[in-house]
PDB file of C-alpha atoms in Angstrom:
ATOM      1  CA  MET A 337      51.147   7.571  15.372  1.00  0.00           C
ATOM      2  CA  TYR A 338      51.320  11.219  16.514  1.00  0.00           C
ATOM      3  CA  ASP A 339      48.269  13.138  17.665  1.00  0.00           C
ATOM      4  CA  ARG A 340      48.572  15.656  14.878  1.00  0.00           C
ATOM      5  CA  ASP A 341      48.848  12.767  12.313  1.00  0.00           C
ATOM      6  CA  PHE A 342      45.588  11.331  13.649  1.00  0.00           C
ATOM      7  CA  VAL A 343      43.692  14.693  13.374  1.00  0.00           C
ATOM      8  CA  LYS A 344      44.660  14.675   9.745  1.00  0.00           C
ATOM      9  CA  ARG A 345      42.816  11.396   9.315  1.00  0.00           C
ATOM     10  CA  ALA A 346      39.702  12.582  10.975  1.00  0.00           C
ATOM     11  CA  ILE A 347      36.406  13.568   9.323  1.00  0.00           C
ATOM     12  CA  THR A 348      33.795  15.398  11.222  1.00  0.00           C
ATOM     13  CA  SER A 349      30.148  15.326  10.359  1.00  0.00           C
ATOM     14  CA  PRO A 350      28.042  17.826  12.410  1.00  0.00           C
ATOM     15  CA  PHE A 351      24.776  17.472  10.427  1.00  0.00           C
ATOM     16  CA  ILE A 352      22.725  15.495  12.979  1.00  0.00           C
ATOM     17  CA  SER A 353      19.352  17.211  13.598  1.00  0.00           C
ATOM     18  CA  TYR A 354      19.742  17.642  17.358  1.00  0.00           C
ATOM     19  CA  LEU A 355      22.852  19.846  17.063  1.00  0.00           C
ATOM     20  CA  SER A 356      22.319  23.574  17.350  1.00  0.00           C
ATOM     21  CA  GLU A 357      23.673  25.918  14.719  1.00  0.00           C
ATOM     22  CA  ASP A 358      26.228  27.204  17.199  1.00  0.00           C
ATOM     23  CA  ILE A 359      27.595  23.773  17.874  1.00  0.00           C
ATOM     24  CA  VAL A 360      27.614  22.960  14.150  1.00  0.00           C
ATOM     25  CA  ARG A 361      29.608  26.112  13.442  1.00  0.00           C
ATOM     26  CA  GLN A 362      31.958  25.436  16.376  1.00  0.00           C
ATOM     27  CA  GLU A 363      32.645  21.936  15.001  1.00  0.00           C
ATOM     28  CA  LEU A 364      33.377  23.288  11.506  1.00  0.00           C
ATOM     29  CA  VAL A 365      35.665  25.992  12.871  1.00  0.00           C
ATOM     30  CA  ASP A 366      37.593  23.684  15.171  1.00  0.00           C
ATOM     31  CA  GLY A 367      37.887  21.150  12.362  1.00  0.00           C
ATOM     32  CA  TYR A 368      39.472  23.776  10.085  1.00  0.00           C
ATOM     33  CA  LYS A 369      41.682  25.208  12.813  1.00  0.00           C
ATOM     34  CA  ASN A 370      43.045  21.669  13.675  1.00  0.00           C
ATOM     35  CA  SER A 371      43.203  20.519   9.933  1.00  0.00           C
ATOM     36  CA  VAL A 372      40.787  17.546   9.983  1.00  0.00           C
ATOM     37  CA  ARG A 373      40.592  15.685   6.681  1.00  0.00           C
ATOM     38  CA  SER A 374      37.086  16.708   5.788  1.00  0.00           C
ATOM     39  CA  ALA A 375      33.952  18.276   7.247  1.00  0.00           C
ATOM     40  CA  ILE A 376      30.621  16.741   6.027  1.00  0.00           C
ATOM     41  CA  ILE A 377      27.368  18.675   6.340  1.00  0.00           C
ATOM     42  CA  ALA A 378      23.672  18.416   5.162  1.00  0.00           C
ATOM     43  CA  PRO A 379      22.527  20.268   2.062  1.00  0.00           C
ATOM     44  CA  GLY A 380      20.998  22.984   4.022  1.00  0.00           C
ATOM     45  CA  GLN A 381      24.292  23.826   5.633  1.00  0.00           C
ATOM     46  CA  CYS A 382      26.345  24.451   2.482  1.00  0.00           C
ATOM     47  CA  ASP A 383      26.478  28.273   2.915  1.00  0.00           C
ATOM     48  CA  LEU A 384      27.595  27.851   6.512  1.00  0.00           C
ATOM     49  CA  ILE A 385      30.512  25.534   5.681  1.00  0.00           C
ATOM     50  CA  ASN A 386      31.650  27.740   2.785  1.00  0.00           C
ATOM     51  CA  GLU A 387      31.629  30.788   5.126  1.00  0.00           C
ATOM     52  CA  VAL A 388      33.815  28.873   7.585  1.00  0.00           C
ATOM     53  CA  LYS A 389      36.152  27.790   4.735  1.00  0.00           C
ATOM     54  CA  VAL A 390      36.620  31.351   3.621  1.00  0.00           C
ATOM     55  CA  GLU A 391      37.598  32.438   7.093  1.00  0.00           C
ATOM     56  CA  TYR A 392      39.578  29.339   8.237  1.00  0.00           C
ATOM     57  CA  GLY A 393      40.468  27.451   5.132  1.00  0.00           C
ATOM     58  CA  ASN A 394      43.837  25.814   5.448  1.00  0.00           C
ATOM     59  CA  GLY A 395      44.539  24.287   2.080  1.00  0.00           C
ATOM     60  CA  TYR A 396      44.085  20.685   3.356  1.00  0.00           C
ATOM     61  CA  SER A 397      40.665  20.235   4.898  1.00  0.00           C
ATOM     62  CA  ARG A 398      37.862  19.336   2.491  1.00  0.00           C
ATOM     63  CA  THR A 399      34.168  20.319   2.381  1.00  0.00           C
ATOM     64  CA  GLY A 400      31.589  17.645   1.775  1.00  0.00           C
ATOM     65  CA  MET A 401      27.857  16.926   1.900  1.00  0.00           C
ATOM     66  CA  VAL A 402      25.691  13.937   2.414  1.00  0.00           C
ATOM     67  CA  VAL A 403      23.401  12.645  -0.443  1.00  0.00           C
ATOM     68  CA  GLY A 404      20.860  10.032   0.330  1.00  0.00           C
ATOM     69  CA  TYR A 405      22.207   9.335   3.868  1.00  0.00           C
ATOM     70  CA  PRO A 406      22.078   6.787   5.377  1.00  0.00           C
ATOM     71  CA  TYR A 407      20.057   4.247   3.434  1.00  0.00           C
ATOM     72  CA  GLY A 408      19.855   5.805   0.016  1.00  0.00           C
ATOM     73  CA  GLY A 409      16.134   6.293   0.678  1.00  0.00           C
ATOM     74  CA  MET A 410      15.401   8.995  -1.841  1.00  0.00           C
ATOM     75  CA  SER A 411      14.723   8.983  -5.588  1.00  0.00           C
ATOM     76  CA  THR A 412      17.583   8.887  -8.105  1.00  0.00           C
ATOM     77  CA  ASN A 413      16.402  12.233  -9.467  1.00  0.00           C
ATOM     78  CA  MET A 414      16.802  13.788  -6.067  1.00  0.00           C
ATOM     79  CA  LYS A 415      20.360  12.311  -5.680  1.00  0.00           C
ATOM     80  CA  VAL A 416      21.308  13.670  -8.998  1.00  0.00           C
ATOM     81  CA  TYR A 417      19.819  17.086  -8.152  1.00  0.00           C
ATOM     82  CA  LEU A 418      21.806  17.193  -4.818  1.00  0.00           C
ATOM     83  CA  THR A 419      24.988  16.133  -6.500  1.00  0.00           C
ATOM     84  CA  LYS A 420      24.547  19.022  -8.969  1.00  0.00           C
ATOM     85  CA  TYR A 421      23.827  21.304  -5.990  1.00  0.00           C
ATOM     86  CA  ALA A 422      27.057  20.325  -4.357  1.00  0.00           C
ATOM     87  CA  ARG A 423      28.819  21.286  -7.578  1.00  0.00           C
ATOM     88  CA  GLU A 424      27.124  24.655  -7.495  1.00  0.00           C
ATOM     89  CA  LYS A 425      28.301  25.254  -4.001  1.00  0.00           C
ATOM     90  CA  HIS A 426      31.860  24.245  -4.972  1.00  0.00           C
ATOM     91  CA  LEU A 427      32.054  21.486  -2.461  1.00  0.00           C
ATOM     92  CA  ASP A 428      34.867  18.902  -2.689  1.00  0.00           C
ATOM     93  CA  GLU A 429      33.029  15.736  -2.128  1.00  0.00           C
ATOM     94  CA  ILE A 430      29.744  13.988  -1.422  1.00  0.00           C
ATOM     95  CA  ASP A 431      28.988  10.956   0.854  1.00  0.00           C
ATOM     96  CA  VAL A 432      26.430   8.981  -1.032  1.00  0.00           C
ATOM     97  CA  GLY A 433      23.945   6.440   0.284  1.00  0.00           C
ATOM     98  CA  PHE A 434      23.360   3.849  -2.340  1.00  0.00           C
ATOM     99  CA  ASN A 435      20.071   1.914  -2.816  1.00  0.00           C
ATOM    100  CA  VAL A 436      20.307  -0.368   0.070  1.00  0.00           C
ATOM    101  CA  THR A 437      17.051  -2.187  -0.827  1.00  0.00           C
ATOM    102  CA  ALA A 438      18.291  -2.980  -4.239  1.00  0.00           C
ATOM    103  CA  ALA A 439      21.623  -4.287  -3.010  1.00  0.00           C
ATOM    104  CA  ALA A 440      19.982  -6.426  -0.339  1.00  0.00           C
ATOM    105  CA  SER A 441      17.776  -7.934  -3.218  1.00  0.00           C
ATOM    106  CA  LYS A 442      20.972  -8.409  -5.237  1.00  0.00           C
ATOM    107  CA  ASP A 443      19.650  -6.167  -7.982  1.00  0.00           C
ATOM    108  CA  PHE A 444      23.133  -4.744  -8.691  1.00  0.00           C
ATOM    109  CA  ASP A 445      22.144  -3.415 -12.080  1.00  0.00           C
ATOM    110  CA  LYS A 446      19.887  -0.913 -10.377  1.00  0.00           C
ATOM    111  CA  VAL A 447      22.601   0.032  -7.996  1.00  0.00           C
ATOM    112  CA  ARG A 448      25.055   0.527 -10.847  1.00  0.00           C
ATOM    113  CA  GLU A 449      22.582   2.621 -12.977  1.00  0.00           C
ATOM    114  CA  GLU A 450      21.809   5.075 -10.204  1.00  0.00           C
ATOM    115  CA  MET A 451      25.548   5.466  -9.207  1.00  0.00           C
ATOM    116  CA  LYS A 452      26.469   6.018 -12.788  1.00  0.00           C
ATOM    117  CA  LEU A 453      24.012   8.931 -12.977  1.00  0.00           C
ATOM    118  CA  ILE A 454      25.416  10.417  -9.822  1.00  0.00           C
ATOM    119  CA  VAL A 455      29.032  10.106 -11.061  1.00  0.00           C
ATOM    120  CA  GLU A 456      27.999  11.822 -14.330  1.00  0.00           C
ATOM    121  CA  ALA A 457      26.195  14.651 -12.334  1.00  0.00           C
ATOM    122  CA  ALA A 458      29.454  15.186 -10.298  1.00  0.00           C
ATOM    123  CA  GLY A 459      31.169  15.869 -13.544  1.00  0.00           C
ATOM    124  CA  GLY A 460      34.668  15.202 -12.149  1.00  0.00           C
ATOM    125  CA  GLU A 461      34.293  18.384 -10.022  1.00  0.00           C
ATOM    126  CA  VAL A 462      32.957  16.662  -6.843  1.00  0.00           C
ATOM    127  CA  LYS A 463      34.490  13.443  -5.503  1.00  0.00           C
ATOM    128  CA  VAL A 464      31.848  10.788  -5.160  1.00  0.00           C
ATOM    129  CA  ILE A 465      32.276   8.548  -2.035  1.00  0.00           C
ATOM    130  CA  PRO A 466      29.623   5.964  -1.718  1.00  0.00           C
ATOM    131  CA  MET A 467      28.940   3.836   1.355  1.00  0.00           C
ATOM    132  CA  LEU A 468      29.319   0.013   1.648  1.00  0.00           C
ATOM    133  CA  TRP A 469      27.277  -0.787   4.713  1.00  0.00           C
ATOM    134  CA  MET A 470      29.956  -3.321   5.901  1.00  0.00           C
ATOM    135  CA  VAL A 471      28.300  -3.565   9.381  1.00  0.00           C
ATOM    136  CA  LYS A 472      25.147  -4.964   7.856  1.00  0.00           C
ATOM    137  CA  PHE A 473      26.036  -6.726   4.615  1.00  0.00           C
ATOM    138  CA  PRO A 474      28.109  -9.911   4.006  1.00  0.00           C
ATOM    139  CA  PHE A 475      31.321  -9.613   2.143  1.00  0.00           C
ATOM    140  CA  GLU A 476      29.647 -11.152  -0.911  1.00  0.00           C
ATOM    141  CA  ILE A 477      27.412  -8.066  -1.438  1.00  0.00           C
ATOM    142  CA  VAL A 478      30.289  -5.640  -0.434  1.00  0.00           C
ATOM    143  CA  ASP A 479      32.479  -7.155  -3.009  1.00  0.00           C
ATOM    144  CA  GLU A 480      29.868  -6.590  -5.732  1.00  0.00           C
ATOM    145  CA  LEU A 481      29.402  -2.921  -4.590  1.00  0.00           C
ATOM    146  CA  CYS A 482      33.180  -2.377  -4.741  1.00  0.00           C
ATOM    147  CA  ARG A 483      33.310  -3.851  -8.233  1.00  0.00           C
ATOM    148  CA  ILE A 484      30.585  -1.442  -9.445  1.00  0.00           C
ATOM    149  CA  TYR A 485      32.210   1.556  -7.850  1.00  0.00           C
ATOM    150  CA  VAL A 486      35.719   0.840  -9.371  1.00  0.00           C
ATOM    151  CA  ASP A 487      34.065   0.209 -12.779  1.00  0.00           C
ATOM    152  CA  LEU A 488      32.484   3.630 -12.545  1.00  0.00           C
ATOM    153  CA  GLY A 489      35.835   5.260 -11.715  1.00  0.00           C
ATOM    154  CA  ILE A 490      35.121   5.826  -8.027  1.00  0.00           C
ATOM    155  CA  THR A 491      38.348   5.917  -5.884  1.00  0.00           C
ATOM    156  CA  SER A 492      37.105   6.082  -2.262  1.00  0.00           C
ATOM    157  CA  VAL A 493      34.465   4.410  -0.131  1.00  0.00           C
ATOM    158  CA  LYS A 494      32.909   4.917   3.301  1.00  0.00           C
ATOM    159  CA  THR A 495      32.572   1.692   5.141  1.00  0.00           C
ATOM    160  CA  SER A 496      29.259   2.290   6.817  1.00  0.00           C
ATOM    161  CA  ALA A 497      26.936   5.110   7.939  1.00  0.00           C
ATOM    162  CA  GLY A 498      28.410   5.544  11.421  1.00  0.00           C
ATOM    163  CA  ILE A 499      26.500   6.728  14.490  1.00  0.00           C
ATOM    164  CA  HIS A 500      24.496   3.736  16.046  1.00  0.00           C
ATOM    165  CA  PHE A 501      24.154   1.494  12.994  1.00  0.00           C
ATOM    166  CA  GLY A 502      26.908  -0.961  13.945  1.00  0.00           C
ATOM    167  CA  ARG A 503      30.512  -1.303  14.993  1.00  0.00           C
ATOM    168  CA  MET A 504      33.235  -1.694  12.413  1.00  0.00           C
ATOM    169  CA  GLN A 505      35.746  -4.404  13.099  1.00  0.00           C
ATOM    170  CA  VAL A 506      39.452  -4.522  12.238  1.00  0.00           C
ATOM    171  CA  GLU A 507      38.714  -7.761  10.211  1.00  0.00           C
ATOM    172  CA  HIS A 508      36.368  -5.617   8.041  1.00  0.00           C
ATOM    173  CA  ILE A 509      39.313  -3.337   7.140  1.00  0.00           C
ATOM    174  CA  GLU A 510      41.611  -6.272   6.674  1.00  0.00           C
ATOM    175  CA  TRP A 511      39.291  -7.857   4.115  1.00  0.00           C
ATOM    176  CA  LEU A 512      38.472  -4.709   2.268  1.00  0.00           C
ATOM    177  CA  TYR A 513      42.088  -3.609   1.916  1.00  0.00           C
ATOM    178  CA  HIS A 514      43.226  -7.086   0.828  1.00  0.00           C
ATOM    179  CA  ASN A 515      40.532  -7.286  -1.893  1.00  0.00           C
ATOM    180  CA  TRP A 516      40.151  -3.661  -3.023  1.00  0.00           C
ATOM    181  CA  GLY A 517      42.833  -1.498  -1.306  1.00  0.00           C
ATOM    182  CA  ASP A 518      44.852  -1.106  -4.457  1.00  0.00           C
ATOM    183  CA  LYS A 519      41.812   0.561  -6.114  1.00  0.00           C
ATOM    184  CA  LEU A 520      39.796   2.128  -3.270  1.00  0.00           C
ATOM    185  CA  GLU A 521      40.698   4.581  -0.453  1.00  0.00           C
ATOM    186  CA  ILE A 522      39.095   3.456   2.802  1.00  0.00           C
ATOM    187  CA  GLU A 523      37.139   5.868   4.923  1.00  0.00           C
ATOM    188  CA  VAL A 524      36.016   4.086   8.095  1.00  0.00           C
ATOM    189  CA  ALA A 525      32.746   4.847   9.862  1.00  0.00           C
ATOM    190  CA  GLY A 526      31.070   2.819  12.575  1.00  0.00           C
ATOM    191  CA  LYS A 527      31.760   3.304  16.356  1.00  0.00           C
ATOM    192  CA  VAL A 528      35.556   3.409  16.246  1.00  0.00           C
ATOM    193  CA  ARG A 529      35.814   4.686  19.838  1.00  0.00           C
ATOM    194  CA  SER A 530      39.406   3.944  20.706  1.00  0.00           C
ATOM    195  CA  ARG A 531      42.692   5.039  19.459  1.00  0.00           C
ATOM    196  CA  GLU A 532      44.032   1.462  19.784  1.00  0.00           C
ATOM    197  CA  ILE A 533      41.381   0.198  17.459  1.00  0.00           C
ATOM    198  CA  ALA A 534      41.825   3.057  15.008  1.00  0.00           C
ATOM    199  CA  GLU A 535      45.646   2.423  14.892  1.00  0.00           C
ATOM    200  CA  LYS A 536      45.104  -1.173  14.236  1.00  0.00           C
ATOM    201  CA  MET A 537      42.759  -0.247  11.327  1.00  0.00           C
ATOM    202  CA  VAL A 538      45.390   2.030   9.984  1.00  0.00           C
ATOM    203  CA  GLU A 539      47.958  -0.832  10.012  1.00  0.00           C
ATOM    204  CA  GLU A 540      45.398  -2.907   8.025  1.00  0.00           C
ATOM    205  CA  GLY A 541      44.916  -0.217   5.333  1.00  0.00           C
ATOM    206  CA  ALA A 542      42.353   2.369   6.617  1.00  0.00           C
ATOM    207  CA  GLN A 543      43.134   5.962   5.520  1.00  0.00           C
ATOM    208  CA  PHE A 544      40.451   8.186   7.207  1.00  0.00           C
ATOM    209  CA  PHE A 545      37.906   8.021   9.991  1.00  0.00           C
ATOM    210  CA  HIS A 546      34.398   9.489  10.253  1.00  0.00           C
ATOM    211  CA  MET A 547      33.934  10.077  13.932  1.00  0.00           C
ATOM    212  CA  GLY A 548      32.395  12.344  16.506  1.00  0.00           C
ATOM    213  CA  SER A 549      35.252  11.614  18.958  1.00  0.00           C
ATOM    214  CA  TRP A 550      37.977  13.093  16.839  1.00  0.00           C
ATOM    215  CA  ARG A 551      39.258  15.410  19.583  1.00  0.00           C
ATOM    216  CA  ARG A 552      39.444  12.734  22.221  1.00  0.00           C
ATOM    217  CA  LEU A 553      41.077  10.113  20.038  1.00  0.00           C
ATOM    218  CA  SER A 554      43.583  12.739  19.057  1.00  0.00           C
ATOM    219  CA  GLY A 555      44.331  13.861  22.461  1.00  0.00           C
ATOM    220  CA  ILE A 556      43.335  17.484  21.963  1.00  0.00           C
ATOM    221  CA  GLY A 557      40.054  17.971  23.894  1.00  0.00           C
ATOM    222  CA  GLN A 558      36.470  17.047  24.425  1.00  0.00           C
ATOM    223  CA  ASP A 559      33.789  16.190  21.901  1.00  0.00           C
ATOM    224  CA  ILE A 560      30.056  16.727  21.478  1.00  0.00           C
ATOM    225  CA  GLN A 561      27.977  14.746  23.898  1.00  0.00           C
ATOM    226  CA  PHE A 562      24.217  14.244  23.974  1.00  0.00           C
ATOM    227  CA  ASP A 563      22.667  13.923  27.421  1.00  0.00           C
ATOM    228  CA  PHE A 564      19.858  11.432  27.039  1.00  0.00           C
ATOM    229  CA  GLU A 565      18.157  12.564  30.301  1.00  0.00           C
ATOM    230  CA  THR A 566      18.213  16.317  29.689  1.00  0.00           C
ATOM    231  CA  LYS A 567      18.104  16.033  25.815  1.00  0.00           C
ATOM    232  CA  GLU A 568      20.820  18.697  25.712  1.00  0.00           C
ATOM    233  CA  THR A 569      23.932  18.634  23.501  1.00  0.00           C
ATOM    234  CA  LYS A 570      27.240  20.202  24.617  1.00  0.00           C
ATOM    235  CA  TYR A 571      30.940  19.472  24.672  1.00  0.00           C
ATOM    236  CA  GLY A 572      31.990  17.185  27.634  1.00  0.00           C
ATOM    237  CA  GLU A 573      33.433  14.019  28.881  1.00  0.00           C
ATOM    238  CA  TYR A 574      32.924  11.034  26.717  1.00  0.00           C
ATOM    239  CA  GLN A 575      29.910   8.782  27.293  1.00  0.00           C
ATOM    240  CA  GLU A 576      29.346   5.499  25.520  1.00  0.00           C
ATOM    241  CA  ALA A 577      25.810   5.303  24.065  1.00  0.00           C
ATOM    242  CA  GLU A 578      24.711   1.873  22.653  1.00  0.00           C
TER     243      GLU A 578
END
């Protein structure tokens, strides 16, 4: 896979609380300049991402927002409100945290009811991309979540929340694509830190990757690094943090 092709599969998400506004803006600008697939932000950053899109929009990169990230730990009413807010801000998509507690208890009716309201609130104007939490849940539960999503007309899923929550495996993608790849587009999130692993996942059916290391894996530069000693965030050489 060529570097430029890999950039087009990357999704940057500079909404973590320890990032300064300058770094968030730089990440968004660089994302648009290099044509990443999407840029995902927090609700309070919608105006910023729209400003960047006006100046650097390329006709390919999409704007998105998190709703209920990462555990779905907010009320259904708030998720619906934020979904409508994303519509008002003319965003392209939302990454949705489903009710993890309900899924863990196998109360799938509750998961379905909430997601149905979110899809209705999106009104076909904002693409709904819910998570699966494959790094934590067994395939049995993931299978039920996928069934719910497909029944509701959802066409893309995010495998996990990313960051430090767990490492996605090639076997996860192999299973997901084999069982649901004809109905669901696969966005991978979860410590994909090497180009080799990413390309293996693409071979197994992955389409896009949520990653902070998108420049390094694409061979075009350095990424955001957090110094755990100084508590400073800046662009620099890659450091693995477990």
